[in-house]
Amino acid sequence: MKGFDFEEERIKQEITKLGAKRVLLQLPEGLKPEAPKIAKTIEKTGAIPIISIDPCYGACDLAFCEAEGLDVDLIVHFGHAKMVKHEKVPTIYVEARATAPVEAAILQAIRLLANYTKIGFATSVQHLQTLDEARDILTREGKIVVIGDSGQIAYPGQVSGCNYSNAKSIADDVEAFLFVGGGMFHALGIALSTAKPTVIADPYDNRAFLVNEQAAKILKQRFANIQEAKTAKTFGVVVGLKPGQKHLDTALIVKEKAEKNGKVAYLLAGREIAPEVLLEFPTIVAYVNTACPRISLEATSKFSKPVITVSEFMVVLGEVSWESLLKKGLFEN
Ligand code: SF4
């Protein structure tokens, strides 16, 4: 697949260095077509590559159990930067940096940023190497560029699906954000976390657009879900089983709080928290999701019942106001 750096030489070197005999390859959906070619390269080291066909949405989703079941001694995880601190199976990360040129998309974005001078720059791990170029282009066009470094994520300027700490750390110092990357997913996260105008410069489609209208729609849905959950007496508290999504202690606290407030609460655990799975529990009226927050924030219309985050549950209980939740950001539990 053209357009991404799969660092095949580094993978071979790491396998040799670690003496790995069996290697599990984990790629997100868009990158999976590249897996057979990478597997062939790995075979040249003498190791046996096994391609995971399960979905993989983030660096939270490391396949430790699968690796242990297959007697694998190394996981090669593609498309994300390290997130899980304690790895049960040795893991190397291949971030799959994109090679698409970004200048044309950034120049289009600058037109949408005409009314703002102080710009926060953010991007996903695939485009971090464009940071200097983006800063140069923006500066040339008279902008002051601010790049967040909260120390809570792998790189300065980086955002991930559930970590916007870099953007939040500079939100008070900028008038708007520029996100370089494809799709609305990360830029929406920035808009929802900072409430600032957020423009995407998409180097794949060579276009730029604002995402704040879409973010406002999500906020409306979230508010409606909270209101609906306020009427619920029976809750399911969902624990994710993916390593970076497992927050059992939080789930236990949620259950206890629910019961103290006169609700009935059940703990449920699973890897994939999908609408059809939750349909199996007709007596449960609302769910508190302690796993991936994006399931609640963006799949709202797919679920037949409210699936709220832990922070939203605090609003349901009256411990936190909707306004202070918005200020804190929807991604903080
Ligand atoms: S928890 Fe969700 S948003 Fe965060 S890395 Fe995992 S899949 Fe992405």
GROMACS .gro file of C-alpha atoms and ligand atoms in nm:
model
  341
    1MET     CA    1   0.000   0.000   0.000
    2LYS     CA    2   0.142   0.332  -0.105
    3GLY     CA    3   0.128   0.631   0.124
    4PHE     CA    4   0.243   0.480   0.455
    5ASP     CA    5   0.579   0.386   0.600
    6PHE     CA    6   0.560   0.030   0.738
    7GLU     CA    7   0.923   0.030   0.856
    8GLU     CA    8   0.982  -0.325   0.738
    9GLU     CA    9   1.360  -0.306   0.795
   10ARG     CA   10   1.309  -0.197   1.156
   11ILE     CA   11   1.056  -0.479   1.210
   12LYS     CA   12   1.309  -0.736   1.084
   13GLN     CA   13   1.583  -0.589   1.304
   14GLU     CA   14   1.361  -0.594   1.615
   15ILE     CA   15   1.256  -0.955   1.551
   16THR     CA   16   1.619  -1.061   1.516
   17LYS     CA   17   1.725  -0.859   1.822
   18LEU     CA   18   1.449  -1.012   2.036
   19GLY     CA   19   1.496  -1.360   1.889
   20ALA     CA   20   1.119  -1.381   1.831
   21LYS     CA   21   1.003  -1.712   1.684
   22ARG     CA   22   0.633  -1.639   1.642
   23VAL     CA   23   0.496  -1.289   1.570
   24LEU     CA   24   0.137  -1.161   1.580
   25LEU     CA   25   0.058  -0.877   1.338
   26GLN     CA   26  -0.219  -0.639   1.442
   27LEU     CA   27  -0.335  -0.377   1.191
   28PRO     CA   28  -0.634  -0.142   1.188
   29GLU     CA   29  -0.890  -0.201   0.912
   30GLY     CA   30  -0.753   0.044   0.654
   31LEU     CA   31  -0.403  -0.104   0.678
   32LYS     CA   32  -0.493  -0.476   0.685
   33PRO     CA   33  -0.448  -0.523   0.306
   34GLU     CA   34  -0.075  -0.468   0.365
   35ALA     CA   35  -0.051  -0.756   0.616
   36PRO     CA   36   0.033  -1.044   0.374
   37LYS     CA   37   0.325  -0.847   0.227
   38ILE     CA   38   0.458  -0.766   0.575
   39ALA     CA   39   0.415  -1.133   0.676
   40LYS     CA   40   0.630  -1.240   0.378
   41THR     CA   41   0.901  -0.997   0.487
   42ILE     CA   42   0.889  -1.135   0.841
   43GLU     CA   43   0.924  -1.493   0.719
   44LYS     CA   44   1.270  -1.396   0.587
   45THR     CA   45   1.386  -1.360   0.951
   46GLY     CA   46   1.287  -1.722   1.022
   47ALA     CA   47   0.999  -1.616   1.250
   48ILE     CA   48   0.642  -1.733   1.187
   49PRO     CA   49   0.403  -1.438   1.132
   50ILE     CA   50   0.034  -1.471   1.222
   51ILE     CA   51  -0.206  -1.200   1.102
   52SER     CA   52  -0.484  -1.104   1.345
   53ILE     CA   53  -0.809  -1.067   1.151
   54ASP     CA   54  -1.001  -0.916   1.445
   55PRO     CA   55  -1.094  -0.548   1.428
   56CYS     CA   56  -0.836  -0.315   1.584
   57TYR     CA   57  -0.943   0.042   1.659
   58GLY     CA   58  -0.664   0.179   1.873
   59ALA     CA   59  -0.352   0.119   2.080
   60CYS     CA   60  -0.589   0.028   2.367
   61ASP     CA   61  -0.669  -0.289   2.178
   62LEU     CA   62  -0.350  -0.494   2.214
   63ALA     CA   63  -0.409  -0.864   2.146
   64PHE     CA   64  -0.235  -1.002   2.459
   65CYS     CA   65  -0.482  -1.287   2.518
   66GLU     CA   66  -0.470  -1.391   2.153
   67ALA     CA   67  -0.088  -1.374   2.157
   68GLU     CA   68  -0.071  -1.590   2.469
   69GLY     CA   69  -0.320  -1.838   2.320
   70LEU     CA   70  -0.108  -1.867   2.005
   71ASP     CA   71   0.220  -1.887   2.196
   72VAL     CA   72   0.342  -1.574   2.027
   73ASP     CA   73   0.651  -1.401   2.165
   74LEU     CA   74   0.612  -1.063   1.992
   75ILE     CA   75   0.321  -0.844   1.882
   76VAL     CA   76   0.379  -0.594   1.601
   77HIS     CA   77   0.105  -0.334   1.635
   78PHE     CA   78   0.051  -0.099   1.340
   79GLY     CA   79  -0.106   0.243   1.301
   80HIS     CA   80  -0.093   0.371   1.659
   81ALA     CA   81   0.156   0.500   1.916
   82LYS     CA   82   0.209   0.326   2.250
   83MET     CA   83  -0.074   0.379   2.500
   84VAL     CA   84  -0.087   0.076   2.734
   85LYS     CA   85   0.195   0.103   2.990
   86HIS     CA   86   0.236  -0.260   3.099
   87GLU     CA   87   0.265  -0.499   2.809
   88LYS     CA   88   0.200  -0.864   2.896
   89VAL     CA   89   0.359  -0.969   2.566
   90PRO     CA   90   0.656  -0.775   2.415
   91THR     CA   91   0.511  -0.529   2.163
   92ILE     CA   92   0.661  -0.301   1.902
   93TYR     CA   93   0.467  -0.016   1.745
   94VAL     CA   94   0.485   0.073   1.379
   95GLU     CA   95   0.306   0.405   1.357
   96ALA     CA   96   0.257   0.390   0.978
   97ARG     CA   97   0.348   0.752   0.912
   98ALA     CA   98   0.170   0.888   0.605
   99THR     CA   99   0.366   1.017   0.308
  100ALA     CA  100   0.082   1.227   0.156
  101PRO     CA  101   0.186   1.591   0.094
  102VAL     CA  102  -0.005   1.832   0.318
  103GLU     CA  103   0.068   2.182   0.185
  104ALA     CA  104  -0.231   2.214  -0.050
  105ALA     CA  105  -0.481   2.109   0.219
  106ILE     CA  106  -0.322   2.342   0.477
  107LEU     CA  107  -0.342   2.636   0.237
  108GLN     CA  108  -0.714   2.567   0.195
  109ALA     CA  109  -0.754   2.547   0.573
  110ILE     CA  110  -0.586   2.884   0.614
  111ARG     CA  111  -0.874   3.045   0.421
  112LEU     CA  112  -1.116   2.907   0.682
  113LEU     CA  113  -0.890   3.038   0.958
  114ALA     CA  114  -0.883   3.393   0.814
  115ASN     CA  115  -1.045   3.550   1.121
  116TYR     CA  116  -0.802   3.393   1.366
  117THR     CA  117  -0.435   3.465   1.435
  118LYS     CA  118  -0.342   3.228   1.718
  119ILE     CA  119  -0.377   2.873   1.592
  120GLY     CA  120  -0.337   2.552   1.790
  121PHE     CA  121  -0.188   2.275   1.577
  122ALA     CA  122  -0.283   1.912   1.634
  123THR     CA  123  -0.257   1.592   1.437
  124SER     CA  124  -0.281   1.215   1.464
  125VAL     CA  125   0.030   1.001   1.491
  126GLN     CA  126   0.023   0.932   1.113
  127HIS     CA  127   0.098   1.298   1.034
  128LEU     CA  128   0.325   1.410   1.318
  129GLN     CA  129   0.614   1.444   1.076
  130THR     CA  130   0.424   1.731   0.908
  131LEU     CA  131   0.438   1.942   1.223
  132ASP     CA  132   0.739   2.157   1.119
  133GLU     CA  133   0.609   2.204   0.766
  134ALA     CA  134   0.263   2.301   0.892
  135ARG     CA  135   0.414   2.547   1.139
  136ASP     CA  136   0.625   2.705   0.862
  137ILE     CA  137   0.326   2.742   0.627
  138LEU     CA  138   0.105   2.892   0.899
  139THR     CA  139   0.380   3.130   1.016
  140ARG     CA  140   0.444   3.241   0.658
  141GLU     CA  141   0.074   3.327   0.636
  142GLY     CA  142   0.097   3.546   0.946
  143LYS     CA  143  -0.034   3.301   1.205
  144ILE     CA  144   0.105   3.239   1.551
  145VAL     CA  145   0.126   2.862   1.599
  146VAL     CA  146   0.092   2.695   1.940
  147ILE     CA  147   0.161   2.324   1.991
  148GLY     CA  148   0.042   2.152   2.307
  149ASP     CA  149   0.261   1.920   2.513
  150SER     CA  150   0.071   1.791   2.814
  151GLY     CA  151   0.308   1.498   2.873
  152GLN     CA  152   0.006   1.266   2.879
  153ILE     CA  153   0.040   1.124   2.528
  154ALA     CA  154   0.337   0.997   2.326
  155TYR     CA  155   0.421   1.314   2.123
  156PRO     CA  156   0.373   1.696   2.141
  157GLY     CA  157   0.089   1.805   1.913
  158GLN     CA  158  -0.055   1.452   1.897
  159VAL     CA  159  -0.418   1.370   1.963
  160SER     CA  160  -0.573   1.023   1.974
  161GLY     CA  161  -0.935   0.911   1.968
  162CYS     CA  162  -0.969   0.952   2.345
  163ASN     CA  163  -0.676   1.176   2.443
  164TYR     CA  164  -0.701   1.547   2.368
  165SER     CA  165  -0.480   1.661   2.656
  166ASN     CA  166  -0.237   1.838   2.420
  167ALA     CA  167  -0.518   2.041   2.259
  168LYS     CA  168  -0.678   2.115   2.595
  169SER     CA  169  -0.348   2.232   2.741
  170ILE     CA  170  -0.334   2.522   2.491
  171ALA     CA  171  -0.706   2.587   2.438
  172ASP     CA  172  -0.698   2.911   2.641
  173ASP     CA  173  -0.402   3.042   2.439
  174VAL     CA  174  -0.546   2.996   2.088
  175GLU     CA  175  -0.846   3.120   1.891
  176ALA     CA  176  -0.890   2.812   1.672
  177PHE     CA  177  -0.737   2.471   1.595
  178LEU     CA  178  -0.596   2.325   1.276
  179PHE     CA  179  -0.599   1.946   1.257
  180VAL     CA  180  -0.400   1.775   0.981
  181GLY     CA  181  -0.530   1.428   0.893
  182GLY     CA  182  -0.809   1.234   0.729
  183GLY     CA  183  -1.171   1.205   0.842
  184MET     CA  184  -1.361   1.391   1.111
  185PHE     CA  185  -1.291   1.157   1.404
  186HIS     CA  186  -0.998   1.335   1.569
  187ALA     CA  187  -1.099   1.689   1.474
  188LEU     CA  188  -1.441   1.631   1.630
  189GLY     CA  189  -1.264   1.523   1.946
  190ILE     CA  190  -1.071   1.851   1.949
  191ALA     CA  191  -1.387   2.057   1.897
  192LEU     CA  192  -1.571   1.863   2.172
  193SER     CA  193  -1.279   1.895   2.414
  194THR     CA  194  -1.198   2.261   2.360
  195ALA     CA  195  -1.516   2.422   2.217
  196LYS     CA  196  -1.288   2.612   1.974
  197PRO     CA  197  -1.340   2.645   1.598
  198THR     CA  198  -1.162   2.343   1.450
  199VAL     CA  199  -1.061   2.309   1.087
  200ILE     CA  200  -0.946   1.985   0.923
  201ALA     CA  201  -0.679   1.996   0.655
  202ASP     CA  202  -0.734   1.657   0.490
  203PRO     CA  203  -0.430   1.561   0.278
  204TYR     CA  204  -0.602   1.253   0.129
  205ASP     CA  205  -0.893   1.440  -0.027
  206ASN     CA  206  -0.701   1.769  -0.052
  207ARG     CA  207  -0.973   1.971   0.116
  208ALA     CA  208  -1.039   2.164   0.435
  209PHE     CA  209  -1.355   2.212   0.640
  210LEU     CA  210  -1.487   2.312   0.982
  211VAL     CA  211  -1.632   2.044   1.212
  212ASN     CA  212  -1.809   2.256   1.475
  213GLU     CA  213  -2.158   2.206   1.335
  214GLN     CA  214  -2.115   1.830   1.368
  215ALA     CA  215  -1.974   1.870   1.721
  216ALA     CA  216  -2.280   2.076   1.819
  217LYS     CA  217  -2.506   1.794   1.695
  218ILE     CA  218  -2.317   1.543   1.910
  219LEU     CA  219  -2.352   1.768   2.217
  220LYS     CA  220  -2.727   1.790   2.160
  221GLN     CA  221  -2.749   1.410   2.144
  222ARG     CA  222  -2.538   1.374   2.457
  223PHE     CA  223  -2.764   1.611   2.649
  224ALA     CA  224  -3.073   1.419   2.533
  225ASN     CA  225  -2.912   1.088   2.640
  226ILE     CA  226  -2.837   1.224   2.987
  227GLN     CA  227  -3.195   1.347   3.026
  228GLU     CA  228  -3.325   1.004   2.924
  229ALA     CA  229  -3.086   0.823   3.160
  230LYS     CA  230  -3.213   1.040   3.448
  231THR     CA  231  -3.543   0.852   3.431
  232ALA     CA  232  -3.378   0.506   3.438
  233LYS     CA  233  -3.394   0.287   3.748
  234THR     CA  234  -3.185  -0.004   3.615
  235PHE     CA  235  -2.834   0.047   3.474
  236GLY     CA  236  -2.579  -0.177   3.307
  237VAL     CA  237  -2.222  -0.074   3.384
  238VAL     CA  238  -2.007  -0.186   3.092
  239VAL     CA  239  -1.644  -0.288   3.141
  240GLY     CA  240  -1.426  -0.313   2.829
  241LEU     CA  241  -1.203  -0.618   2.801
  242LYS     CA  242  -0.946  -0.460   2.569
  243PRO     CA  243  -0.630  -0.390   2.773
  244GLY     CA  244  -0.648  -0.009   2.745
  245GLN     CA  245  -1.025  -0.001   2.799
  246LYS     CA  246  -1.048  -0.212   3.114
  247HIS     CA  247  -1.152   0.012   3.403
  248LEU     CA  248  -1.305  -0.231   3.649
  249ASP     CA  249  -1.231  -0.011   3.954
  250THR     CA  250  -1.420   0.276   3.792
  251ALA     CA  251  -1.708   0.043   3.707
  252LEU     CA  252  -1.727  -0.074   4.070
  253ILE     CA  253  -1.743   0.290   4.187
  254VAL     CA  254  -2.019   0.362   3.934
  255LYS     CA  255  -2.218   0.058   4.055
  256GLU     CA  256  -2.183   0.167   4.417
  257LYS     CA  257  -2.288   0.525   4.340
  258ALA     CA  258  -2.586   0.402   4.140
  259GLU     CA  259  -2.701   0.183   4.428
  260LYS     CA  260  -2.654   0.462   4.683
  261ASN     CA  261  -2.886   0.667   4.465
  262GLY     CA  262  -3.157   0.401   4.472
  263LYS     CA  263  -3.080   0.248   4.131
  264VAL     CA  264  -3.021  -0.115   4.038
  265ALA     CA  265  -2.689  -0.170   3.861
  266TYR     CA  266  -2.532  -0.473   3.692
  267LEU     CA  267  -2.171  -0.511   3.576
  268LEU     CA  268  -2.130  -0.636   3.219
  269ALA     CA  269  -1.801  -0.705   3.042
  270GLY     CA  270  -1.715  -0.748   2.676
  271ARG     CA  271  -1.467  -0.676   2.401
  272GLU     CA  272  -1.704  -0.530   2.141
  273ILE     CA  273  -1.974  -0.303   2.283
  274ALA     CA  274  -2.215  -0.309   1.992
  275PRO     CA  275  -2.588  -0.217   1.972
  276GLU     CA  276  -2.697  -0.576   1.901
  277VAL     CA  277  -2.508  -0.702   2.209
  278LEU     CA  278  -2.686  -0.459   2.442
  279LEU     CA  279  -3.025  -0.554   2.293
  280GLU     CA  280  -2.995  -0.886   2.481
  281PHE     CA  281  -3.079  -0.717   2.814
  282PRO     CA  282  -3.433  -0.580   2.790
  283THR     CA  283  -3.463  -0.512   3.166
  284ILE     CA  284  -3.167  -0.271   3.159
  285VAL     CA  285  -3.286   0.081   3.077
  286ALA     CA  286  -2.954   0.269   3.040
  287TYR     CA  287  -2.585   0.186   3.025
  288VAL     CA  288  -2.277   0.351   3.174
  289ASN     CA  289  -1.983   0.286   2.946
  290THR     CA  290  -1.643   0.270   3.119
  291ALA     CA  291  -1.465   0.145   2.803
  292CYS     CA  292  -1.401   0.353   2.488
  293PRO     CA  293  -1.574   0.694   2.523
  294ARG     CA  294  -1.616   0.723   2.145
  295ILE     CA  295  -1.871   0.440   2.155
  296SER     CA  296  -2.099   0.668   2.357
  297LEU     CA  297  -2.016   0.991   2.181
  298GLU     CA  298  -2.049   0.888   1.822
  299ALA     CA  299  -2.256   0.572   1.800
  300THR     CA  300  -2.548   0.735   1.989
  301SER     CA  301  -2.806   0.695   1.716
  302LYS     CA  302  -2.718   0.325   1.673
  303PHE     CA  303  -2.807   0.233   2.033
  304SER     CA  304  -3.173   0.197   2.129
  305LYS     CA  305  -3.099   0.302   2.491
  306PRO     CA  306  -2.873   0.571   2.641
  307VAL     CA  307  -2.509   0.459   2.663
  308ILE     CA  308  -2.350   0.734   2.868
  309THR     CA  309  -1.992   0.793   2.981
  310VAL     CA  310  -1.889   0.794   3.347
  311SER     CA  311  -1.872   1.177   3.351
  312GLU     CA  312  -2.221   1.192   3.204
  313PHE     CA  313  -2.343   0.955   3.474
  314MET     CA  314  -2.221   1.209   3.732
  315VAL     CA  315  -2.452   1.462   3.563
  316VAL     CA  316  -2.736   1.207   3.582
  317LEU     CA  317  -2.675   1.176   3.958
  318GLY     CA  318  -2.659   1.555   3.999
  319GLU     CA  319  -2.298   1.543   4.125
  320VAL     CA  320  -2.170   1.748   3.829
  321SER     CA  321  -2.351   2.007   3.618
  322TRP     CA  322  -2.379   1.979   3.239
  323GLU     CA  323  -2.197   2.312   3.209
  324SER     CA  324  -1.899   2.197   3.416
  325LEU     CA  325  -1.887   1.871   3.219
  326LEU     CA  326  -1.860   2.074   2.899
  327LYS     CA  327  -1.581   2.278   3.053
  328LYS     CA  328  -1.391   1.969   3.169
  329GLY     CA  329  -1.436   1.800   2.831
  330LEU     CA  330  -1.640   1.498   2.734
  331PHE     CA  331  -1.342   1.265   2.723
  332GLU     CA  332  -1.247   1.294   3.091
  333ASN     CA  333  -1.382   1.033   3.327
  334SF4     S1  334  -1.026   0.375   2.383
  334SF4    FE1  335  -1.136   0.415   2.192
  334SF4     S2  336  -1.067   0.615   2.126
  334SF4    FE2  337  -0.920   0.543   2.280
  334SF4     S3  338  -0.758   0.444   2.160
  334SF4    FE3  339  -0.908   0.287   2.215
  334SF4     S4  340  -1.050   0.274   2.040
  334SF4    FE4  341  -0.936   0.468   2.025
   0.00000   0.00000   0.00000
